Short mmCIF file of C-alpha atoms in Angstrom, two decimals:
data_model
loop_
_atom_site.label_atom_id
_atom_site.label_comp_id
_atom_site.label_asym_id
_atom_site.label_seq_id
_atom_site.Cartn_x
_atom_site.Cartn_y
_atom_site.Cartn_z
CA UNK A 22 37.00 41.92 -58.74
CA UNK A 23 37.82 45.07 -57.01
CA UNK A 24 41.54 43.80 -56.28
CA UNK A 25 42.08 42.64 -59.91
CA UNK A 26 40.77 46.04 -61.09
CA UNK A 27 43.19 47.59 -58.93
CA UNK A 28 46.09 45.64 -59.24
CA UNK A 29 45.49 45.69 -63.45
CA UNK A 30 45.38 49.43 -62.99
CA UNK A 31 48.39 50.03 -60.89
CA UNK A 32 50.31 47.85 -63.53
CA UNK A 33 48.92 50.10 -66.58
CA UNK A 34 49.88 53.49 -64.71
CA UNK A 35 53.60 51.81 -63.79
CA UNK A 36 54.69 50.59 -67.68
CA UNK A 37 53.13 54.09 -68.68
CA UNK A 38 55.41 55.85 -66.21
CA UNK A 39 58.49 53.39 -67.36
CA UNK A 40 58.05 54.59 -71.59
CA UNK A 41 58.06 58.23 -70.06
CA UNK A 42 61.19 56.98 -68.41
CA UNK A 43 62.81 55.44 -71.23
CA UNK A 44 62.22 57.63 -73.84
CA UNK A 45 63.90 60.35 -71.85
CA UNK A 46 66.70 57.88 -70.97
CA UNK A 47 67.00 55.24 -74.13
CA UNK A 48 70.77 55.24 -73.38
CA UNK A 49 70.73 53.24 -70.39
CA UNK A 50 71.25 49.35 -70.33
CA UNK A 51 68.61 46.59 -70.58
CA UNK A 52 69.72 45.32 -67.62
CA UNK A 53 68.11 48.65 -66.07
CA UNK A 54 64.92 48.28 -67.34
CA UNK A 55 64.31 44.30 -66.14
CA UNK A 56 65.44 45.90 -62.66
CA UNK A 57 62.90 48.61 -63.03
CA UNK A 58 60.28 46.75 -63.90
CA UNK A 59 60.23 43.97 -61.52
CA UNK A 60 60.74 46.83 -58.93
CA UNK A 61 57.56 48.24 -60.13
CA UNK A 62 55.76 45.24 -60.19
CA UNK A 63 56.67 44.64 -56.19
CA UNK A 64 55.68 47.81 -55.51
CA UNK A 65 51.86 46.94 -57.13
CA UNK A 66 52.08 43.75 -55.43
CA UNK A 67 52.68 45.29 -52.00
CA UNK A 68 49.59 47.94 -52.68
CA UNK A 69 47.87 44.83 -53.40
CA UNK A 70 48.28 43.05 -50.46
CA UNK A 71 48.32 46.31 -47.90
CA UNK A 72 44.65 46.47 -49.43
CA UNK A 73 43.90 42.84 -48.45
CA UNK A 74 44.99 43.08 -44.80
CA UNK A 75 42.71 46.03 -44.65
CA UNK A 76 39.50 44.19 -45.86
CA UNK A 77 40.68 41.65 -43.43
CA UNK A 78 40.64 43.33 -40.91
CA UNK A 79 37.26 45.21 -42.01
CA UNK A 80 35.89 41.65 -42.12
CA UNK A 81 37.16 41.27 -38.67
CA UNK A 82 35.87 44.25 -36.95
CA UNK A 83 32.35 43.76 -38.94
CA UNK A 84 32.29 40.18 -36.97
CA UNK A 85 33.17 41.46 -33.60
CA UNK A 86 30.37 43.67 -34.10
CA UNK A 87 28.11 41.09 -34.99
CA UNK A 88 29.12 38.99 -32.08
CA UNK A 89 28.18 42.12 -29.58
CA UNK A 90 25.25 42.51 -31.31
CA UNK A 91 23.89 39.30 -30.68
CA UNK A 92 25.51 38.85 -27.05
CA UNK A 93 23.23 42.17 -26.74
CA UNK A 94 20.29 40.65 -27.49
CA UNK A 95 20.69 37.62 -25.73
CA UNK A 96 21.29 39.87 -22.51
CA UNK A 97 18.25 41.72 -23.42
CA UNK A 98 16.28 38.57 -23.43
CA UNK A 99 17.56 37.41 -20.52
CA UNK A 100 16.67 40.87 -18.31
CA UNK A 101 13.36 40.64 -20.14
CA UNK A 102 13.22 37.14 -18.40
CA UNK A 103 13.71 38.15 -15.52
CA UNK A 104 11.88 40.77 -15.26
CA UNK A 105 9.38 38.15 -15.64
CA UNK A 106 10.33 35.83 -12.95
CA UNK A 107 10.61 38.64 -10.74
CA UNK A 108 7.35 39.19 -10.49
CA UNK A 109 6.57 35.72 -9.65
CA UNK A 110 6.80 34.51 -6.31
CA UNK A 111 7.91 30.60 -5.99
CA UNK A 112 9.12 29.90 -9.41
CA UNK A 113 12.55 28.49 -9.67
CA UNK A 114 15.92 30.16 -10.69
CA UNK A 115 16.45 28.86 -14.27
CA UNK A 116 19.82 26.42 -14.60
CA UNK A 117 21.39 23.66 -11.79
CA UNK A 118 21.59 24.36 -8.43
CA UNK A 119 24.71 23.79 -6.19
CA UNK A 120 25.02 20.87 -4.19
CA UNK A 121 24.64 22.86 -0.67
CA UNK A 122 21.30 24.51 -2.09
CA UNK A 123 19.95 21.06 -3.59
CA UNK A 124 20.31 19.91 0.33
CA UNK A 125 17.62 22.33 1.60
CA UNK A 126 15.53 22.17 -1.56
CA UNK A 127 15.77 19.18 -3.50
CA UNK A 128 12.19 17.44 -4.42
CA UNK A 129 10.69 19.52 -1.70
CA UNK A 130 7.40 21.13 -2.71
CA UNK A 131 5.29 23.57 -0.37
CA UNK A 132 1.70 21.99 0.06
CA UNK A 133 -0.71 22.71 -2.34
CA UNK A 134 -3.53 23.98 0.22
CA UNK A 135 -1.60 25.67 3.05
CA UNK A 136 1.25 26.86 0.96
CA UNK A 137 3.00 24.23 3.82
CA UNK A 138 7.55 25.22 3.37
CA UNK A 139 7.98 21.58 4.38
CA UNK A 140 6.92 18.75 2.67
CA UNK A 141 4.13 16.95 4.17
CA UNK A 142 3.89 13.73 6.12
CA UNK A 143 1.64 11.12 5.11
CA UNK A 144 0.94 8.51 7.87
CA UNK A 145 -1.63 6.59 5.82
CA UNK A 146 -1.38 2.99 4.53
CA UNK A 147 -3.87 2.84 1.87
CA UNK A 148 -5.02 5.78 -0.35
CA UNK A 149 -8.32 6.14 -2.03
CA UNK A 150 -8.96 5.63 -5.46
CA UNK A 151 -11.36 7.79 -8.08
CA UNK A 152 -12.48 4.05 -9.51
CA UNK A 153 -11.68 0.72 -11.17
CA UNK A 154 -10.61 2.30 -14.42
CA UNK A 155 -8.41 4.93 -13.04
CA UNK A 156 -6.50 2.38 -10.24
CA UNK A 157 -3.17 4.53 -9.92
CA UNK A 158 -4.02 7.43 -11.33
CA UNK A 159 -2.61 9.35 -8.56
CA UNK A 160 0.39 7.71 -8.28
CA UNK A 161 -0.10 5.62 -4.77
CA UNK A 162 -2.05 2.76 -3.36
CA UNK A 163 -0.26 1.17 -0.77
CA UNK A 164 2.70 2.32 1.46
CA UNK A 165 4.19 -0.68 1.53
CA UNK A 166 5.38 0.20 -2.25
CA UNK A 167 5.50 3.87 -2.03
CA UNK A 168 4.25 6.73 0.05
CA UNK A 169 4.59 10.50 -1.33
CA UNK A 170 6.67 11.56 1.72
CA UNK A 171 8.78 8.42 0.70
CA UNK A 172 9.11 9.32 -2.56
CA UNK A 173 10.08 12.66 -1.90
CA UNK A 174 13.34 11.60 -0.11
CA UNK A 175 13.67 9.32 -2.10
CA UNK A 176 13.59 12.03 -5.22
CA UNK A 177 16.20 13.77 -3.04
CA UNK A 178 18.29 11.38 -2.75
CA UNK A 179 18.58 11.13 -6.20
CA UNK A 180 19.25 14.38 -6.73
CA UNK A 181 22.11 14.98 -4.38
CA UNK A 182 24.12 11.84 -5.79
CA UNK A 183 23.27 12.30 -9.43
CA UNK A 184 21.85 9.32 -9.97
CA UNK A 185 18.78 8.29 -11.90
CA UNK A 186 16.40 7.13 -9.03
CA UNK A 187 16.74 5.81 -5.47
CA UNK A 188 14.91 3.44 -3.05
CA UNK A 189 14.60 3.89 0.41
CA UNK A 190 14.96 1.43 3.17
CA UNK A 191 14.13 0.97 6.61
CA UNK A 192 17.73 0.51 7.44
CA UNK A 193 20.99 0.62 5.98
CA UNK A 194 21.27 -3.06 6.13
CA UNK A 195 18.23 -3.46 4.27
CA UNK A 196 19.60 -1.03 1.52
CA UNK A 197 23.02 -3.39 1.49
CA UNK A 198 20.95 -6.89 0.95
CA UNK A 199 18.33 -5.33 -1.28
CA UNK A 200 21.29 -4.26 -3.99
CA UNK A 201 22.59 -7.53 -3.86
CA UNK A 202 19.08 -9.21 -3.95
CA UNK A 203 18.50 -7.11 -7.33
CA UNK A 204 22.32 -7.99 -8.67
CA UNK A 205 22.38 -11.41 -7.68
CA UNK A 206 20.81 -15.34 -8.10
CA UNK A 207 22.26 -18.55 -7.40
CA UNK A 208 25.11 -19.68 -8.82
CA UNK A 209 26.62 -15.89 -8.92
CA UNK A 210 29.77 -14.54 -7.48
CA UNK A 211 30.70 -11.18 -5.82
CA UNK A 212 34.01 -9.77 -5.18
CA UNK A 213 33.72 -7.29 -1.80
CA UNK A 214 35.86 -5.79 0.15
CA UNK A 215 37.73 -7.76 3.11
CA UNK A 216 36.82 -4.63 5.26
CA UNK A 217 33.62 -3.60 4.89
CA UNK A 218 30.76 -2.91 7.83
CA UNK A 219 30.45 -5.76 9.84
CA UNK A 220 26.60 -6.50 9.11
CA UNK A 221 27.71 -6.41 5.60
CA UNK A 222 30.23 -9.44 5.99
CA UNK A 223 27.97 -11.34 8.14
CA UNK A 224 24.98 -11.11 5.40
CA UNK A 225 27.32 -12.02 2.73
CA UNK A 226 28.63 -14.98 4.78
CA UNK A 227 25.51 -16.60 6.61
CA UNK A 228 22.57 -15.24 4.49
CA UNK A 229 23.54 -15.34 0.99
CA UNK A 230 26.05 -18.07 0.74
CA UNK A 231 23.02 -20.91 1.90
CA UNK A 232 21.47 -19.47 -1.10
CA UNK A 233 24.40 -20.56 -2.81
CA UNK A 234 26.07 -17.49 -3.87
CA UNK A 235 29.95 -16.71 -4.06
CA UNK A 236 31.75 -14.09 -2.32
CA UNK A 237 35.52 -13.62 -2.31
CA UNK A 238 36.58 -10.83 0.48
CA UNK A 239 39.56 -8.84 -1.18
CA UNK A 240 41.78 -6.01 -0.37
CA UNK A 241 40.50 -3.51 -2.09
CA UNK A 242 43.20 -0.49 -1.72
CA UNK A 243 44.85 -2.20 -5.03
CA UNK A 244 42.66 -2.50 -7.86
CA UNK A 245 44.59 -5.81 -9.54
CA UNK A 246 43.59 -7.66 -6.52
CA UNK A 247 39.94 -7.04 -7.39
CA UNK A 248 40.66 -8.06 -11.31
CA UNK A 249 42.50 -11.63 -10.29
CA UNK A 250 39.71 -12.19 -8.28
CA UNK A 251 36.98 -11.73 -10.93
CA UNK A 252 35.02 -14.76 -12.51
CA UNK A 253 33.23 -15.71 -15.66
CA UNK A 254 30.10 -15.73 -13.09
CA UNK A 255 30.82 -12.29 -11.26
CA UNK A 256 28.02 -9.92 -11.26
CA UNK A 257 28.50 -7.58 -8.59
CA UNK A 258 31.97 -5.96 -7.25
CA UNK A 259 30.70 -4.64 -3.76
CA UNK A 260 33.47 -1.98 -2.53
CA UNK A 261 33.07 0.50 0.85
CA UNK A 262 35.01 4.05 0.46
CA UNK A 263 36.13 5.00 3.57
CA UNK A 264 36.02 1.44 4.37
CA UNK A 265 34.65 0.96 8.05
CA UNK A 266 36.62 0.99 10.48
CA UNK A 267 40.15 1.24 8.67
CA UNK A 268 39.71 4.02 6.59
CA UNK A 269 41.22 2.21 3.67
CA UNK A 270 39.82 4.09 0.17
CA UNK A 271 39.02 2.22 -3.52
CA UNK A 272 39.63 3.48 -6.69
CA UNK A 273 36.52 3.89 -7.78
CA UNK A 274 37.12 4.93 -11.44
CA UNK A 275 39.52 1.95 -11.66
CA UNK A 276 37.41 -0.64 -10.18
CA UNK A 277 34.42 0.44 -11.86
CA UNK A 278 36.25 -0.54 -15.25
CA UNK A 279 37.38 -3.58 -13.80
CA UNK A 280 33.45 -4.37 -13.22
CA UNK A 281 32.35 -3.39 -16.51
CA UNK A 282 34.40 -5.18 -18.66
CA UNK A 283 33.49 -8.35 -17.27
CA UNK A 284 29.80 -6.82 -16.82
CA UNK A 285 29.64 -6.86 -13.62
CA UNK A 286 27.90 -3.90 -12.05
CA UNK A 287 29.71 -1.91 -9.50
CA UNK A 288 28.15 -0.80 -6.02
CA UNK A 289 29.77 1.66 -3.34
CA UNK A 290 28.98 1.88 0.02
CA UNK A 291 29.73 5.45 0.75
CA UNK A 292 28.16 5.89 3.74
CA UNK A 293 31.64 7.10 5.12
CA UNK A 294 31.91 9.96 2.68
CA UNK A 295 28.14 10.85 1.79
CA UNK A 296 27.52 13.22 -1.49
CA UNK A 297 29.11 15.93 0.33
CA UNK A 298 32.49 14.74 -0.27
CA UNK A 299 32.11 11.99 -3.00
CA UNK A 300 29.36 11.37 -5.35
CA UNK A 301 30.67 7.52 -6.74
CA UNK A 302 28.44 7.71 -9.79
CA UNK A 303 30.35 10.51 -11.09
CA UNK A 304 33.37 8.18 -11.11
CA UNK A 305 31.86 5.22 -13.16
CA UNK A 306 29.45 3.32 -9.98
CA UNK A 307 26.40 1.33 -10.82
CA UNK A 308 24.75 1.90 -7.13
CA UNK A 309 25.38 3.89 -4.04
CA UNK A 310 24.64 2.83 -0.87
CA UNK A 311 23.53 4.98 2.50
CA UNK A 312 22.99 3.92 5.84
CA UNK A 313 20.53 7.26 6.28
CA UNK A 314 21.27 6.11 10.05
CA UNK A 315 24.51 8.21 9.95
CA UNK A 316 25.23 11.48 8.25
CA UNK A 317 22.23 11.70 6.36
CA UNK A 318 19.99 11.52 9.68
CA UNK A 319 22.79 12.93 11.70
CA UNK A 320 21.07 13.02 15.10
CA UNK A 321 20.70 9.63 16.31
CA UNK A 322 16.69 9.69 15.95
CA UNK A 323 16.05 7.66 12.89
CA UNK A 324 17.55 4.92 11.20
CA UNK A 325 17.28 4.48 7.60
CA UNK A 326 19.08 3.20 4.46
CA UNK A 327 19.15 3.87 0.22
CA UNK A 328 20.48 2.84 -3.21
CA UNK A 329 20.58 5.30 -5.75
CA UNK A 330 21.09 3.63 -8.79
CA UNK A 331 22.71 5.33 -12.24
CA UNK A 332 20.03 4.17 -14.66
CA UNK A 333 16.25 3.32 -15.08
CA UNK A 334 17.25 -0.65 -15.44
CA UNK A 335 19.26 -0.94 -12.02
CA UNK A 336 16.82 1.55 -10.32
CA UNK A 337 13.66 -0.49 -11.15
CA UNK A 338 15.58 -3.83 -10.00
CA UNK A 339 16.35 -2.51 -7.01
CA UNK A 340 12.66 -1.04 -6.85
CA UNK A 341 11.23 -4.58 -7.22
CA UNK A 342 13.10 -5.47 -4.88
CA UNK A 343 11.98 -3.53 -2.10
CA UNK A 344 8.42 -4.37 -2.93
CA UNK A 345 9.06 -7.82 -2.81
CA UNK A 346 11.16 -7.65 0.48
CA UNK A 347 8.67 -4.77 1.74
CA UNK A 348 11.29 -2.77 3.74
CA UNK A 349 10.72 0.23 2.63
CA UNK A 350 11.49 3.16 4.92
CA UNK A 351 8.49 4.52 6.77
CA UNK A 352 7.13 7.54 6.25
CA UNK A 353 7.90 9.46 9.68
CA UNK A 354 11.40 8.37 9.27
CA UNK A 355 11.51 9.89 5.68
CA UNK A 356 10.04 12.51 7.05
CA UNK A 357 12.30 13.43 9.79
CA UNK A 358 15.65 12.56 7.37
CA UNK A 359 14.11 15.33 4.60
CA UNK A 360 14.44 17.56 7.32
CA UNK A 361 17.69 17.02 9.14
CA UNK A 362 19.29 15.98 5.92
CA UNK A 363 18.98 19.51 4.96
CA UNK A 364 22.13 20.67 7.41
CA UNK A 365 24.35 17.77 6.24
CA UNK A 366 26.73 19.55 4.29
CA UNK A 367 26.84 22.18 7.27
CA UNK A 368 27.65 19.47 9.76
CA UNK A 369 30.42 17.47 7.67
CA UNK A 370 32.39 20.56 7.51
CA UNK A 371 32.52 21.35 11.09
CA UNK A 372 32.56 17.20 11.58
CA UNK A 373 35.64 17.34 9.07
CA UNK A 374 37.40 20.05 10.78
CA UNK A 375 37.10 18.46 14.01
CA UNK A 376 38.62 15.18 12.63
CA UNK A 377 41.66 17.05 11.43
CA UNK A 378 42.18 18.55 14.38
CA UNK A 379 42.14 15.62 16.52
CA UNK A 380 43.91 13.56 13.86
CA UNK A 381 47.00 16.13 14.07
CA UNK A 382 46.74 15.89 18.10
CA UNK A 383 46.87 12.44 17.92
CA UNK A 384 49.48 12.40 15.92
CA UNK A 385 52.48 14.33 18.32
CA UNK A 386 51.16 12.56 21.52
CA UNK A 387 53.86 10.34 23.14
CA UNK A 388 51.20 7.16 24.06
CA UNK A 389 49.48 6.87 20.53
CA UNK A 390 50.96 4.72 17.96
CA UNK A 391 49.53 5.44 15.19
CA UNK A 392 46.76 7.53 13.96
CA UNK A 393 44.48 6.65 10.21
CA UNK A 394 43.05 9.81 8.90
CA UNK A 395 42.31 10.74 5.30
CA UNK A 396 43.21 14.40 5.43
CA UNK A 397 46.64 13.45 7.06
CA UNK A 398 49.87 13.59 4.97
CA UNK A 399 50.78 10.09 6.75
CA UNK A 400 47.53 8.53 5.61
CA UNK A 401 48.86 5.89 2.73
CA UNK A 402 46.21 6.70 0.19
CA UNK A 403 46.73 10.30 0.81
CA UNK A 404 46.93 11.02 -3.17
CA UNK A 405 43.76 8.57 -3.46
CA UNK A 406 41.86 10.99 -1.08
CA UNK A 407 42.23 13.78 -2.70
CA UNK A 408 40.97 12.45 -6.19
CA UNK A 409 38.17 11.77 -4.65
CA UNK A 410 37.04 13.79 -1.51
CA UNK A 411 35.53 17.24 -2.78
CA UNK A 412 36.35 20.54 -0.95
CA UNK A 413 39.36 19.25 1.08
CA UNK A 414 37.19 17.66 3.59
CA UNK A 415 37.94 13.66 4.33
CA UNK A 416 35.21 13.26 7.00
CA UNK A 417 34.49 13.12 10.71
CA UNK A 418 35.71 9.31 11.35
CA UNK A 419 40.02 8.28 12.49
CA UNK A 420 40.92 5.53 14.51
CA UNK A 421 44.21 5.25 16.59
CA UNK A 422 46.04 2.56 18.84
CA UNK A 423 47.83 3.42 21.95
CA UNK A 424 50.67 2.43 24.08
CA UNK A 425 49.55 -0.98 25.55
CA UNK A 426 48.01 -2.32 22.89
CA UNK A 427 44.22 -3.99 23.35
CA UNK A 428 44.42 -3.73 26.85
CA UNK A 429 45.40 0.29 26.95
CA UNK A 430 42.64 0.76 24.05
CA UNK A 431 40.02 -1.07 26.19
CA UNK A 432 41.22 1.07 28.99
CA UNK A 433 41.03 4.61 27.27
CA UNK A 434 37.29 3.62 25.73
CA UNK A 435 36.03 2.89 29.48
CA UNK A 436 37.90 6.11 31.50
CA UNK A 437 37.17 8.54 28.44
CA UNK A 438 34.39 11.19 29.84
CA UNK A 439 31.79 13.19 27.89
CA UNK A 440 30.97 15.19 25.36
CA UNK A 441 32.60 11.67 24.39
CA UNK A 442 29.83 8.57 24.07
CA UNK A 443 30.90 5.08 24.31
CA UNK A 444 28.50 3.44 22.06
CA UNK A 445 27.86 2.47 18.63
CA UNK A 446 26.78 4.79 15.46
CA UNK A 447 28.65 7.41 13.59
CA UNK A 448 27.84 10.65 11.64
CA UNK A 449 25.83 12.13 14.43
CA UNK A 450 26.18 15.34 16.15
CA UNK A 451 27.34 14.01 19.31
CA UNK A 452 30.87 12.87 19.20
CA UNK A 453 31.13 8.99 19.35
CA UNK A 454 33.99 6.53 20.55
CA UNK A 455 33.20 2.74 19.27
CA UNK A 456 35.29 -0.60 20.46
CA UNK A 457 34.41 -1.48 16.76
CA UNK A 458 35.69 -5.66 17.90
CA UNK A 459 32.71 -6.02 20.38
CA UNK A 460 30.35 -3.73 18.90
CA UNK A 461 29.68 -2.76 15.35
CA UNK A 462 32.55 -5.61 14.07
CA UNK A 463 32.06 -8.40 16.68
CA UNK A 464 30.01 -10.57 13.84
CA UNK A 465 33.03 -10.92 11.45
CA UNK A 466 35.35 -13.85 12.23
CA UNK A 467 38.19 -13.29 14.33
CA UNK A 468 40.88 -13.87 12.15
CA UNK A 469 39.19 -12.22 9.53
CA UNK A 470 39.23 -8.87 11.84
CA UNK A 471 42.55 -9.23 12.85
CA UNK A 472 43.69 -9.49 9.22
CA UNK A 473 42.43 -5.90 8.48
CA UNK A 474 43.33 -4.88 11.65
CA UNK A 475 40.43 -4.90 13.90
CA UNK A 476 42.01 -5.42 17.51
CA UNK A 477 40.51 -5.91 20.63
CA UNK A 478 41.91 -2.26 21.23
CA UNK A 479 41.29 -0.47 18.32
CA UNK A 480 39.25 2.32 19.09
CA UNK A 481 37.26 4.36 16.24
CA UNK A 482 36.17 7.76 16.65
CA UNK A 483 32.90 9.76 14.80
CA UNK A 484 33.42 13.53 15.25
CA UNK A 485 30.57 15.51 16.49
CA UNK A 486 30.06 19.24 16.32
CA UNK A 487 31.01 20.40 19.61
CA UNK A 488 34.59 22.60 20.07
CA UNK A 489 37.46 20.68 18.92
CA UNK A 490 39.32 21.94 22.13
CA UNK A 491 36.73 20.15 24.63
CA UNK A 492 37.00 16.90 22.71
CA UNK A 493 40.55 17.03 22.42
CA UNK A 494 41.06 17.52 26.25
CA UNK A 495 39.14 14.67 27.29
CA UNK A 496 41.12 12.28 25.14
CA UNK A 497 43.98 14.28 26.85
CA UNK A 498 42.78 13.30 30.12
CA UNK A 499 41.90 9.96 29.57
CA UNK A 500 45.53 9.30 27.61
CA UNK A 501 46.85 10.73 30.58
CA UNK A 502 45.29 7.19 32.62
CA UNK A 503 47.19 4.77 30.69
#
């Protein structure tokens, strides 16, 4: 209203001053006067619209200041908040945590009593009930199907790989049969990876197919070779990312698709990689599988193994499962893994490093052939690694060949001294060298190992965290044998 008042006024006052014009100057053309007018009435117009932008631009500043207003408050409410929390010891910082803070404190809760910083173990079997009525009240009856220091790695676990929940086992094996127990009947098929653990391809080969299940072992490094292999009866696509020994990755995301749209469910083995530098369930994974043995552990005490499944129907499945079986992890193990679990991300750095480093030495010496690392340049999934591996770290485990073939590998593995260990495991503290064809791979049939690559002489390596320079010289000095 105010514009049109305006603008009608400005109009009034400019045909007024045009009469006072023309009667003064009546000799001038008509021509004239249409000029003067319409000059007049751009003139208005332009008032008009300079007085527009300005309320604009009121409007505009009047919103601004609404919107620090507000963002005042909120800040208010927020220092009154924690002003609050402040003076109360043990409550929680509002909001997620990081990954390297979840580590320490996920599902950990001081004891009730004592005020206990670690979470207590239970040893018992059986735990007492109030009566009849209230059977389960508390949660627990019988360790075989869950134990509270159980169930609080088992909360952590979930935590750390964003999954829903998690079941934990007394070994990693146990964790690998129990998914595809829960996945799995007669009659089924599963496509896996043609490089996987070796306890894994033995299960799959002389436990499950009696039982009359199907498994077709696939290269998994190209995702069409999983979809050709899939069948009207596949229900579980089993991949392993690093894939032990070879280091070969999967494309999770891709694969995962693959999976789903023939519903299938998708399980990872990530054992290689732990949550530190992939979480699979982010990328599309049903289940993730840990051996707990390795990184999780990380100091060759305790072995262990988990699923952490992505939703409440796969995690009860695999839940049953571990009931039925009744290999569920025992409490002192859990117990010991909450706590040394809580460096992991501390030690896979330094483990990471280490691997790099020894990769790249590897790499220029004369007698080595040929050297499989993630983080190296010349690793042929390089681009694949770095999709997936968080923070720029790709792990403590490489394997090389040498000069000489098997008989040079077999060689180095016998001459090479400490901090060095010939013997099986991985993700420990203590640096490990493994003759993966008689030890951790010896169960998978020959020509099957020799496909993927698995020598006589092939000679896999799981970085420690000692000094990269006292590792590196002893493979210098035993090198310098053959």
């Amino acid at each position: 209203m105010r514009n049109e008042r305006t603008a009608s006024g400005s109009r009034a006052v400019g045909r007024r001053r045009t009469f006072r014009f023309a009667r003064l100057n009546c000799s001038l053309p008509r021509s004239f006067w249409f000029a003067w007018e319409a000059l007049s009435l751009v003139s208005t117009t332009l008032k008009c619209m300079q007085y527009d932008d300005d309320e604009e631009e009121k409007q505009e500043e009047q919103k601004e200041e609404a919107e620090e207003t507000m963002q005042r408050f909120r800040l208010q409410r927020l220092a009154a908040a924690v002003r609050h929390q402040a003076t109360k010891s043990g409550t929680w910082l509002e909001g997620e945590l990081n990954l390297d803070t979840n580590m320490v404190h996920a599902a950990v809760t001081p004891e009730p009593k004592s005020g206990a910083i670690l979470t207590p173990l239970f040893l018992s079997t059986t735990f007492i009930q109030e009566s009849v009525e209230k059977y389960l009240d508390k949660g627990y009856s019988y360790s075989r199907t869950n134990n509270p220091t159980v169930t609080a790695l088992e909360e952590k676990l979930a935590k750390v790989e964003n999954g829903f929940g998690s079941s934990a086992f007394g070994t990693g094996m146990a964790a690998t049969t129990s998914a595809i127990s829960a996945t799995m009947q007669a009659g089924d098929h599963c496509v896996i990876s043609d490089c996987s653990y070796g306890g894994t391809n033995r299960s799959c080969r002389e436990f499950f197919t009696p039982l009359n299940m199907e498994f077709d072992f696939v290269d998994f490094r190209d995702p069409e070779n999983v979809k050709k292999a899939m069948k009207p009866n596949t229900k579980l696509v089993f991949s392993e990312t690093p894939a032990n020994p070879v280091l070969s990755l999967t494309d999770i995301e891709a694969v995962s698709k693959i999976a789903h749209e023939a519903g299938a469910k998708h399980v990872v083995d990530a054992t290689f990689a732990t949550p530190v530098i992939c979480r699979p369930l982010d990328w599309g994974a049903d289940m993730v599988i840990q051996s707990l043995t390795k990184y999780y552990e990380g100091h060759n005490m305790m072995t262990g193994g988990a699923v952490i499944s992505k939703d409440k129907e796969m995690h009860e499945k695999v839940k049953w499962v571990q009931n039925v079986h009744g290999n569920i992890i025992n409490p002192f193990a859990a117990y010991i893994i909450l706590q040394t679990s809580k460096t992991m991300h501390l030690r896979m750095r330094k483990q990471s490093e280490n691997a790099m480093a020894i990769a790249q030495f590897l790499e220029k010496h004369p007698k080595v052939t040929k050297v499989v690392y993630p983080g190296l340049a010349s690793h042929p999934q390089k681009a694949l690694a770095d999709k997936y591996h968080r923070d720029g770290l790709h792990g403590g485990m490489l394997w090389f060949d040498i000069v000489g073939g098997s008989e040079a590998g077999t060689k180095l593995m016998n001459v090479c001294q400490r901090p060095w260990s010939l013997c099986e495991n991985l993700g420990a503290t203590e640096s490990i060298i493994t003759a993966c064809a008689v030890m951790t791979h010896a169960n998978m049939l020959k020509e099957d190992r020799l496909k993927v690559g698995i020598t006589d002489g092939f000679i896999r390596i799981s970085c420690g965290i000692e000094d990269s320079a006292d590792l590196i010289r002893a493979l210098e000095v035993a090198l310098a044998q053959i």
